[in-house]
mmCIF file of C-alpha atoms and ligand atoms in Angstrom:
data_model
loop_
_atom_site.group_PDB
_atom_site.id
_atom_site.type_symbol
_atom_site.label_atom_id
_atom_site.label_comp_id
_atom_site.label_asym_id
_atom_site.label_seq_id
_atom_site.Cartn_x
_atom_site.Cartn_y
_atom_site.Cartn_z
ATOM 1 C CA UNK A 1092 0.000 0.000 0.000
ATOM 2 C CA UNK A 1093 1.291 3.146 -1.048
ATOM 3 C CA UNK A 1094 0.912 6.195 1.605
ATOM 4 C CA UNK A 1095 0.037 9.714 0.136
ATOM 5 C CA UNK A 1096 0.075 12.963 1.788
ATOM 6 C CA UNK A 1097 -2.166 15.503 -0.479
ATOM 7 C CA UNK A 1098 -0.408 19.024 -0.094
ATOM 8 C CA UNK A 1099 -2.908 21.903 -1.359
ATOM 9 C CA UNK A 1100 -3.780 25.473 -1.086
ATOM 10 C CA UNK A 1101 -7.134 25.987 -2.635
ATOM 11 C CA UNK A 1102 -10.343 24.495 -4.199
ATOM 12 C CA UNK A 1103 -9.125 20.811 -4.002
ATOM 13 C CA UNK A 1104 -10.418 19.549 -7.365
ATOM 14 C CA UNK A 1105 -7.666 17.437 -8.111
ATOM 15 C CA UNK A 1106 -7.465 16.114 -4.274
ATOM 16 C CA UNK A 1107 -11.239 15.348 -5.446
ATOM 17 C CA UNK A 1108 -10.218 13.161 -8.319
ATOM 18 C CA UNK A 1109 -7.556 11.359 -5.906
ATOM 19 C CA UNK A 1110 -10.707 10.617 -4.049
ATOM 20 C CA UNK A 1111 -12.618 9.370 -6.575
ATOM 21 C CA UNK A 1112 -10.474 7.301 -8.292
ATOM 22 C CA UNK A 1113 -9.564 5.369 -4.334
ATOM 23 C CA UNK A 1114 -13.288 5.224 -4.018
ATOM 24 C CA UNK A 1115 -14.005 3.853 -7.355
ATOM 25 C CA UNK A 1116 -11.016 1.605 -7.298
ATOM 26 C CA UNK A 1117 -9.572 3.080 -10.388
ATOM 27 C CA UNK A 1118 -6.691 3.810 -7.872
ATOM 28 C CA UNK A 1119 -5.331 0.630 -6.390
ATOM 29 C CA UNK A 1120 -2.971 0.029 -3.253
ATOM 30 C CA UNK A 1121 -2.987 3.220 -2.331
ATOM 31 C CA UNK A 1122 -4.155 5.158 0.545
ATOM 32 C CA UNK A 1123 -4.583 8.932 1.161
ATOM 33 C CA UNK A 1124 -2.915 8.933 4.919
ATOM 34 C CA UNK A 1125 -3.554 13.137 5.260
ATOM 35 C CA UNK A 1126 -4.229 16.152 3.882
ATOM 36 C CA UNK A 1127 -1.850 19.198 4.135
ATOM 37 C CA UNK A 1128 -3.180 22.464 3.649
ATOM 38 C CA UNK A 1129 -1.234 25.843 4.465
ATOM 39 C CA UNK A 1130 -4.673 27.963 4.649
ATOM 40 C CA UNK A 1131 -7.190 27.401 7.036
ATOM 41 C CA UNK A 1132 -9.986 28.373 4.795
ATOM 42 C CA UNK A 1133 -9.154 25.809 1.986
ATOM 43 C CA UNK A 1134 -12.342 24.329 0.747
ATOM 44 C CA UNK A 1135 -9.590 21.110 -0.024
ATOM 45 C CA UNK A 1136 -9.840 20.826 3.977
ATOM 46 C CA UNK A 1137 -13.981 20.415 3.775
ATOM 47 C CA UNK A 1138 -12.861 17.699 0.973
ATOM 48 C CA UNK A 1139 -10.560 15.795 2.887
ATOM 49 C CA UNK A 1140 -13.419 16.051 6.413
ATOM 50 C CA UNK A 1141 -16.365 15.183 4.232
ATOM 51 C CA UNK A 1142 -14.620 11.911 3.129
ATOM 52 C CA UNK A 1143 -13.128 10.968 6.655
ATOM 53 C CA UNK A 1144 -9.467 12.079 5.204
ATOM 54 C CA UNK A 1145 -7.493 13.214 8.564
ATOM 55 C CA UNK A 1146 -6.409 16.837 7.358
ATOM 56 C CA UNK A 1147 -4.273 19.515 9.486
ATOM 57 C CA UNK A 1148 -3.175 23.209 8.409
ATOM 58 C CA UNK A 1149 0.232 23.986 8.912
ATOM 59 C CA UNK A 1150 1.050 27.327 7.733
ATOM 60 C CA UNK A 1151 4.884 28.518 6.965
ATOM 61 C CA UNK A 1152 4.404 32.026 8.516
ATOM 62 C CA UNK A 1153 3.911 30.054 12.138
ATOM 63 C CA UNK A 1154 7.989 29.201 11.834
ATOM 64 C CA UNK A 1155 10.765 31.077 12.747
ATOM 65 C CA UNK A 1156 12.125 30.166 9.215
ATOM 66 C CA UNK A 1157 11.802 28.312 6.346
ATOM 67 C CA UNK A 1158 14.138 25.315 7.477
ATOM 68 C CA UNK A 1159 12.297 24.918 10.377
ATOM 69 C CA UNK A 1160 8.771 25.179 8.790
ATOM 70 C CA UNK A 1161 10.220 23.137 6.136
ATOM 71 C CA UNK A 1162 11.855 20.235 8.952
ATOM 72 C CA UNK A 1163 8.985 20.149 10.978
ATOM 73 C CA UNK A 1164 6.853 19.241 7.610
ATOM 74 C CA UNK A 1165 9.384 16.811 6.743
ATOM 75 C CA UNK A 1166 8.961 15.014 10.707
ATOM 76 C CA UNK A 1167 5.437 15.112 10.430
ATOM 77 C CA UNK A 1168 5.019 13.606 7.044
ATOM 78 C CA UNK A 1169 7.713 10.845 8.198
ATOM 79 C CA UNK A 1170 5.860 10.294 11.343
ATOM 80 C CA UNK A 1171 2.977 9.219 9.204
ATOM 81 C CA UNK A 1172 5.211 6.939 6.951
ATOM 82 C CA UNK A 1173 4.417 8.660 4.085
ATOM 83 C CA UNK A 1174 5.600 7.583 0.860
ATOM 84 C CA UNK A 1175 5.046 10.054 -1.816
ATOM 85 C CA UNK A 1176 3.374 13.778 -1.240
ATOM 86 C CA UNK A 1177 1.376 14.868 -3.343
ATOM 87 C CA UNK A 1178 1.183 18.447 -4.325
ATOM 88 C CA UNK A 1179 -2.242 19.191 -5.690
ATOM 89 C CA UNK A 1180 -2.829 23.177 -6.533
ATOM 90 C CA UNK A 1181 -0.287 23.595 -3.516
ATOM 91 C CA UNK A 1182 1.171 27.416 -4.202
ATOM 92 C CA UNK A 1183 3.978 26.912 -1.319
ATOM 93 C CA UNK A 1184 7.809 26.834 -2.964
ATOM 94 C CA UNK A 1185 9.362 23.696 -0.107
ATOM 95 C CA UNK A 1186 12.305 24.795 1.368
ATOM 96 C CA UNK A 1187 15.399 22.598 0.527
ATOM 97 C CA UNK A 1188 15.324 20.502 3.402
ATOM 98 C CA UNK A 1189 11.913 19.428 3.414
ATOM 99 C CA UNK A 1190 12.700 18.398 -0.855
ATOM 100 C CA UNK A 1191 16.037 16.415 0.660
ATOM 101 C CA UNK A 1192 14.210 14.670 2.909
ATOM 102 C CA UNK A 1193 11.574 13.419 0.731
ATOM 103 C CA UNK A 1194 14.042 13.234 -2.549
ATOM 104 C CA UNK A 1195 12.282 11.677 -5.254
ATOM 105 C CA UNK A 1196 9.118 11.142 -3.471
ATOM 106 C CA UNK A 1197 7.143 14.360 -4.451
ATOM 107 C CA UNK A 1198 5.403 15.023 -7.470
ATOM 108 C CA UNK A 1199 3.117 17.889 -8.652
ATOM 109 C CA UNK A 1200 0.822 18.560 -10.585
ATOM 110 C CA UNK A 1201 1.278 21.881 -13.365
ATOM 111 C CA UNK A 1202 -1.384 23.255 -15.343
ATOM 112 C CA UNK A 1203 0.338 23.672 -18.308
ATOM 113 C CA UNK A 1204 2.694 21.818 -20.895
ATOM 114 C CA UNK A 1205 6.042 21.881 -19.174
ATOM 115 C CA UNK A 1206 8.129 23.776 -20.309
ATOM 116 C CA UNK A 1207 5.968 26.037 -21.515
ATOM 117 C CA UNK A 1208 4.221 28.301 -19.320
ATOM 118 C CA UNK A 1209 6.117 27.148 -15.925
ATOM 119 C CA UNK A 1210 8.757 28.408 -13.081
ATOM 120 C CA UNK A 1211 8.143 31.405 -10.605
ATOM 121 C CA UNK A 1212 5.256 33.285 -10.808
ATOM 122 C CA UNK A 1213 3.216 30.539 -12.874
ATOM 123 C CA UNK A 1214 0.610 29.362 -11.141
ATOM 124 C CA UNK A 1215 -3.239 28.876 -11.005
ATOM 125 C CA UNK A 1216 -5.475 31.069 -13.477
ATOM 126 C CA UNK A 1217 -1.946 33.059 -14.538
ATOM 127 C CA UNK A 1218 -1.051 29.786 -16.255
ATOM 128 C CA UNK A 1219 -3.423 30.260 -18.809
ATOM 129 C CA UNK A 1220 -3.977 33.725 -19.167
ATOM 130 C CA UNK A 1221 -0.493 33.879 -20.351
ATOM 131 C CA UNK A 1222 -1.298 30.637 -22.844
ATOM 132 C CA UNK A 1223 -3.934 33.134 -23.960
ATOM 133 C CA UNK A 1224 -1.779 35.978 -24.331
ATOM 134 C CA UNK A 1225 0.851 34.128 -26.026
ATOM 135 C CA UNK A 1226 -1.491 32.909 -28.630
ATOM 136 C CA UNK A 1227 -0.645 28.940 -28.550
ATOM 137 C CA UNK A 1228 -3.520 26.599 -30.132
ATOM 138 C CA UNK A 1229 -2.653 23.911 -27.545
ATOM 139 C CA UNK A 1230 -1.849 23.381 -24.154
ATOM 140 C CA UNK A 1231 -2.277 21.085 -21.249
ATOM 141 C CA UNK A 1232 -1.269 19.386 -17.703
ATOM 142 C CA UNK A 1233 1.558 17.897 -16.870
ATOM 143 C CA UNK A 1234 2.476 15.466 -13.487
ATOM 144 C CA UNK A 1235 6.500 15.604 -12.477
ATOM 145 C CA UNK A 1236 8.499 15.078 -9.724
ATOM 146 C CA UNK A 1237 9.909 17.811 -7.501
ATOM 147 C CA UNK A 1238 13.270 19.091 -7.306
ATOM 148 C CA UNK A 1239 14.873 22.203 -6.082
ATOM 149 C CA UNK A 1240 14.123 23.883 -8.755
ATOM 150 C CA UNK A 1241 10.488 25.460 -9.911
ATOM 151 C CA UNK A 1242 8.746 23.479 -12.255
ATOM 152 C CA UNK A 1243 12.324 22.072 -13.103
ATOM 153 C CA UNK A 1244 11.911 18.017 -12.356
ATOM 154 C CA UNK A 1245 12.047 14.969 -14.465
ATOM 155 C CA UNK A 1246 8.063 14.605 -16.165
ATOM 156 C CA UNK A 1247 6.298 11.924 -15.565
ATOM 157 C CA UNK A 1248 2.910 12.029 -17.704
ATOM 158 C CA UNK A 1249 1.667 15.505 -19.920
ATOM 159 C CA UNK A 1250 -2.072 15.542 -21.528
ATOM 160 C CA UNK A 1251 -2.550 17.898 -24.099
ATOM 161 C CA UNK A 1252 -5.593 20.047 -24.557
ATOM 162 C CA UNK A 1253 -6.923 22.385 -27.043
ATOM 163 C CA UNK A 1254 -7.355 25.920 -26.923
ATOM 164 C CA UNK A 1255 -10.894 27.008 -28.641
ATOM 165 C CA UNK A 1256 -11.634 30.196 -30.241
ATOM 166 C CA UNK A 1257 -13.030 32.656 -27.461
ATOM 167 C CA UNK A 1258 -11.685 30.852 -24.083
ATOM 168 C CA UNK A 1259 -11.345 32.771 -21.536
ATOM 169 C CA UNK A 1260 -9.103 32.175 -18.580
ATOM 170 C CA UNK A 1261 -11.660 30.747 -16.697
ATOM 171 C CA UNK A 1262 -12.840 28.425 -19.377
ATOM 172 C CA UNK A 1263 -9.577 27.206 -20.635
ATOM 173 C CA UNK A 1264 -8.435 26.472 -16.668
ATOM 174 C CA UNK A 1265 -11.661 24.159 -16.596
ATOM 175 C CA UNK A 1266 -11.036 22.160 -19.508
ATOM 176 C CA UNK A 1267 -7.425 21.900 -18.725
ATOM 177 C CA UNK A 1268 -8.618 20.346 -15.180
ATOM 178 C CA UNK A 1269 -11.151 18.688 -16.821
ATOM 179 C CA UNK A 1270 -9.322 16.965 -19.858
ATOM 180 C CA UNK A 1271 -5.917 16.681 -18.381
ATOM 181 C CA UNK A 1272 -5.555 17.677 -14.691
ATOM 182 C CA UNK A 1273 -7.742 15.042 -13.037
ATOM 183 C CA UNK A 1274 -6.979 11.896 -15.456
ATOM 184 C CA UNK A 1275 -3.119 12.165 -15.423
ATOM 185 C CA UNK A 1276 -2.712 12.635 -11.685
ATOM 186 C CA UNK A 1277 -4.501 9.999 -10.528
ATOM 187 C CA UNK A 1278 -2.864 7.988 -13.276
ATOM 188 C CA UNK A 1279 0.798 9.280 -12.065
ATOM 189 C CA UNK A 1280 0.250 8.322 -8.256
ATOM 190 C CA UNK A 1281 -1.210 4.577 -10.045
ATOM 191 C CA UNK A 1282 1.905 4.443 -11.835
ATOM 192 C CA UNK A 1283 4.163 4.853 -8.817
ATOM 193 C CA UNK A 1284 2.309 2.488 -6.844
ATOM 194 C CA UNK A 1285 2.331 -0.090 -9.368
ATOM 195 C CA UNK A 1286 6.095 0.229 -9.349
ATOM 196 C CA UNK A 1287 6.961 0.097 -5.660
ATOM 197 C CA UNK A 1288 4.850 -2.875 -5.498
ATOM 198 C CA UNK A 1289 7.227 -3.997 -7.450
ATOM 199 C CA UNK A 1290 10.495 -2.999 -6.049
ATOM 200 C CA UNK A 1291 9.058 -3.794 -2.702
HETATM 201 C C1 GAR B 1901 -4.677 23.412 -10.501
HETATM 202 O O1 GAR B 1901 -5.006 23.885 -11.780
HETATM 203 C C2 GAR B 1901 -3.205 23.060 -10.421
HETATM 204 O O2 GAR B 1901 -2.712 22.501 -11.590
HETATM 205 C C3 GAR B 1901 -2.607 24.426 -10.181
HETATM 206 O O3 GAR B 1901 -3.484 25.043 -9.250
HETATM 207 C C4 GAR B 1901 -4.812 24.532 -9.468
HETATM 208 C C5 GAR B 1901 -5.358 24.033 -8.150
HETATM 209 O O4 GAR B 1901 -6.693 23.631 -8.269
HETATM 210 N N1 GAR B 1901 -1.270 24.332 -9.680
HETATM 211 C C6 GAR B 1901 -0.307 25.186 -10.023
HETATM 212 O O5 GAR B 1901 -0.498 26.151 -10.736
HETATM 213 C C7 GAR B 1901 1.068 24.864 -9.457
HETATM 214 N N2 GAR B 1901 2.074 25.634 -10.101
HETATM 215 P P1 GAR B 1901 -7.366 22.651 -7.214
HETATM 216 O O6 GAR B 1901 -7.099 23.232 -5.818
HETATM 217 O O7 GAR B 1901 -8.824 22.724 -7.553
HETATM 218 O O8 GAR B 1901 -6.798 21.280 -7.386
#
């Protein structure tokens, strides 16, 4: 069984197709241990209590600094065995030592085609306004895994998804999270379960 710990920030739509997929069993062997949220008000958080998920907030501005926000994240995700976090619309850059600690065990999930569209200041609804601005006919989602870079880690799965006459931001983020988001995400975390049930 592979542990997850769901890191978000927002709405929680894609910690809502995690859900879905354990419920409907379209996601095997693996179980969603907690939910991380770093604002209190995150409707994610009345996702994760409405579906008996054990959620806590744990905001960065409560620590003295970002290696001890980001080593006190890093006990309490290890103290619940965790496996592989999840970030799922979570707008929080991880310090260094938390991305040490859990090298090669966090992916994310970007609403755009990596490279395009991606790094520091790209996130949420200003991923596709600037799709719109720049014109492109296509775009999409992509899952990778985390380094210490932003955006900067080895891809695991990209959906494309077309860009129709008239979109607004609002529209385009919808299909994106529609088409893309919530099918390769689910079907990234399957992947890496599939594999350390193989490797043991
Ligand atoms: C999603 O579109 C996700 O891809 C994006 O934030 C949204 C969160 O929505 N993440 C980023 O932009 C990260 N750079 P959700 O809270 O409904 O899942």
């Amino acid at each position: 069984m592979l542990k997850i710990a769901v890191l978000v920030s927002g709405g929680g739509t894609n910690l809502q197709a995690i859900i879905d997929a354990v419920k409907n069993h379209k996601l095997t062997d693996v179980s969603i241990e907690v939910v991380v949220s770093n604002k209190e008000d995150a409707y994610a958080l009345v996702r994760a209590a409405d579906n008996g998920i054990a959620s806590v907030c744990i905001r960065p501005k409560d620590y003295e600094s970002k290696e001890a926000y980001g080593r006190y994240l890093a006990t309490f995700l290890a103290d619940h065995e965790i496996d592989l976090v999840v970030l799922a619309g979570f707008l929080v850059v991880l310090p260094e030592n938390f991305v040490d600690a859990f090298a090669g065990k966090i992916i994310n999930i970007h609403p755009s085609l990596i490279p395009s569209f991606c790094g520091d200041g790209f996130y949420g609804l200003k991923v596709h306004e600037a799709a719109l601005a720049r014109g492109v006919k296509i775009t999409g989602a992509t899952v990778h895994y985390v380094d210490k870079g932003c955006d900067t880690g080895p891809i695991i799965l990209q959906k494309a998804v077309s860009v129709e006459e008239g979109d607004s931001p609002e529209i385009l983020q919808k299909r994106v999270m529609e088409q893309a988001e919530w099918v390769i995400l689910p079907r990234a975390i399957q992947m890496i379960a599939d594999k350390s049930k193989l490797t043991g």
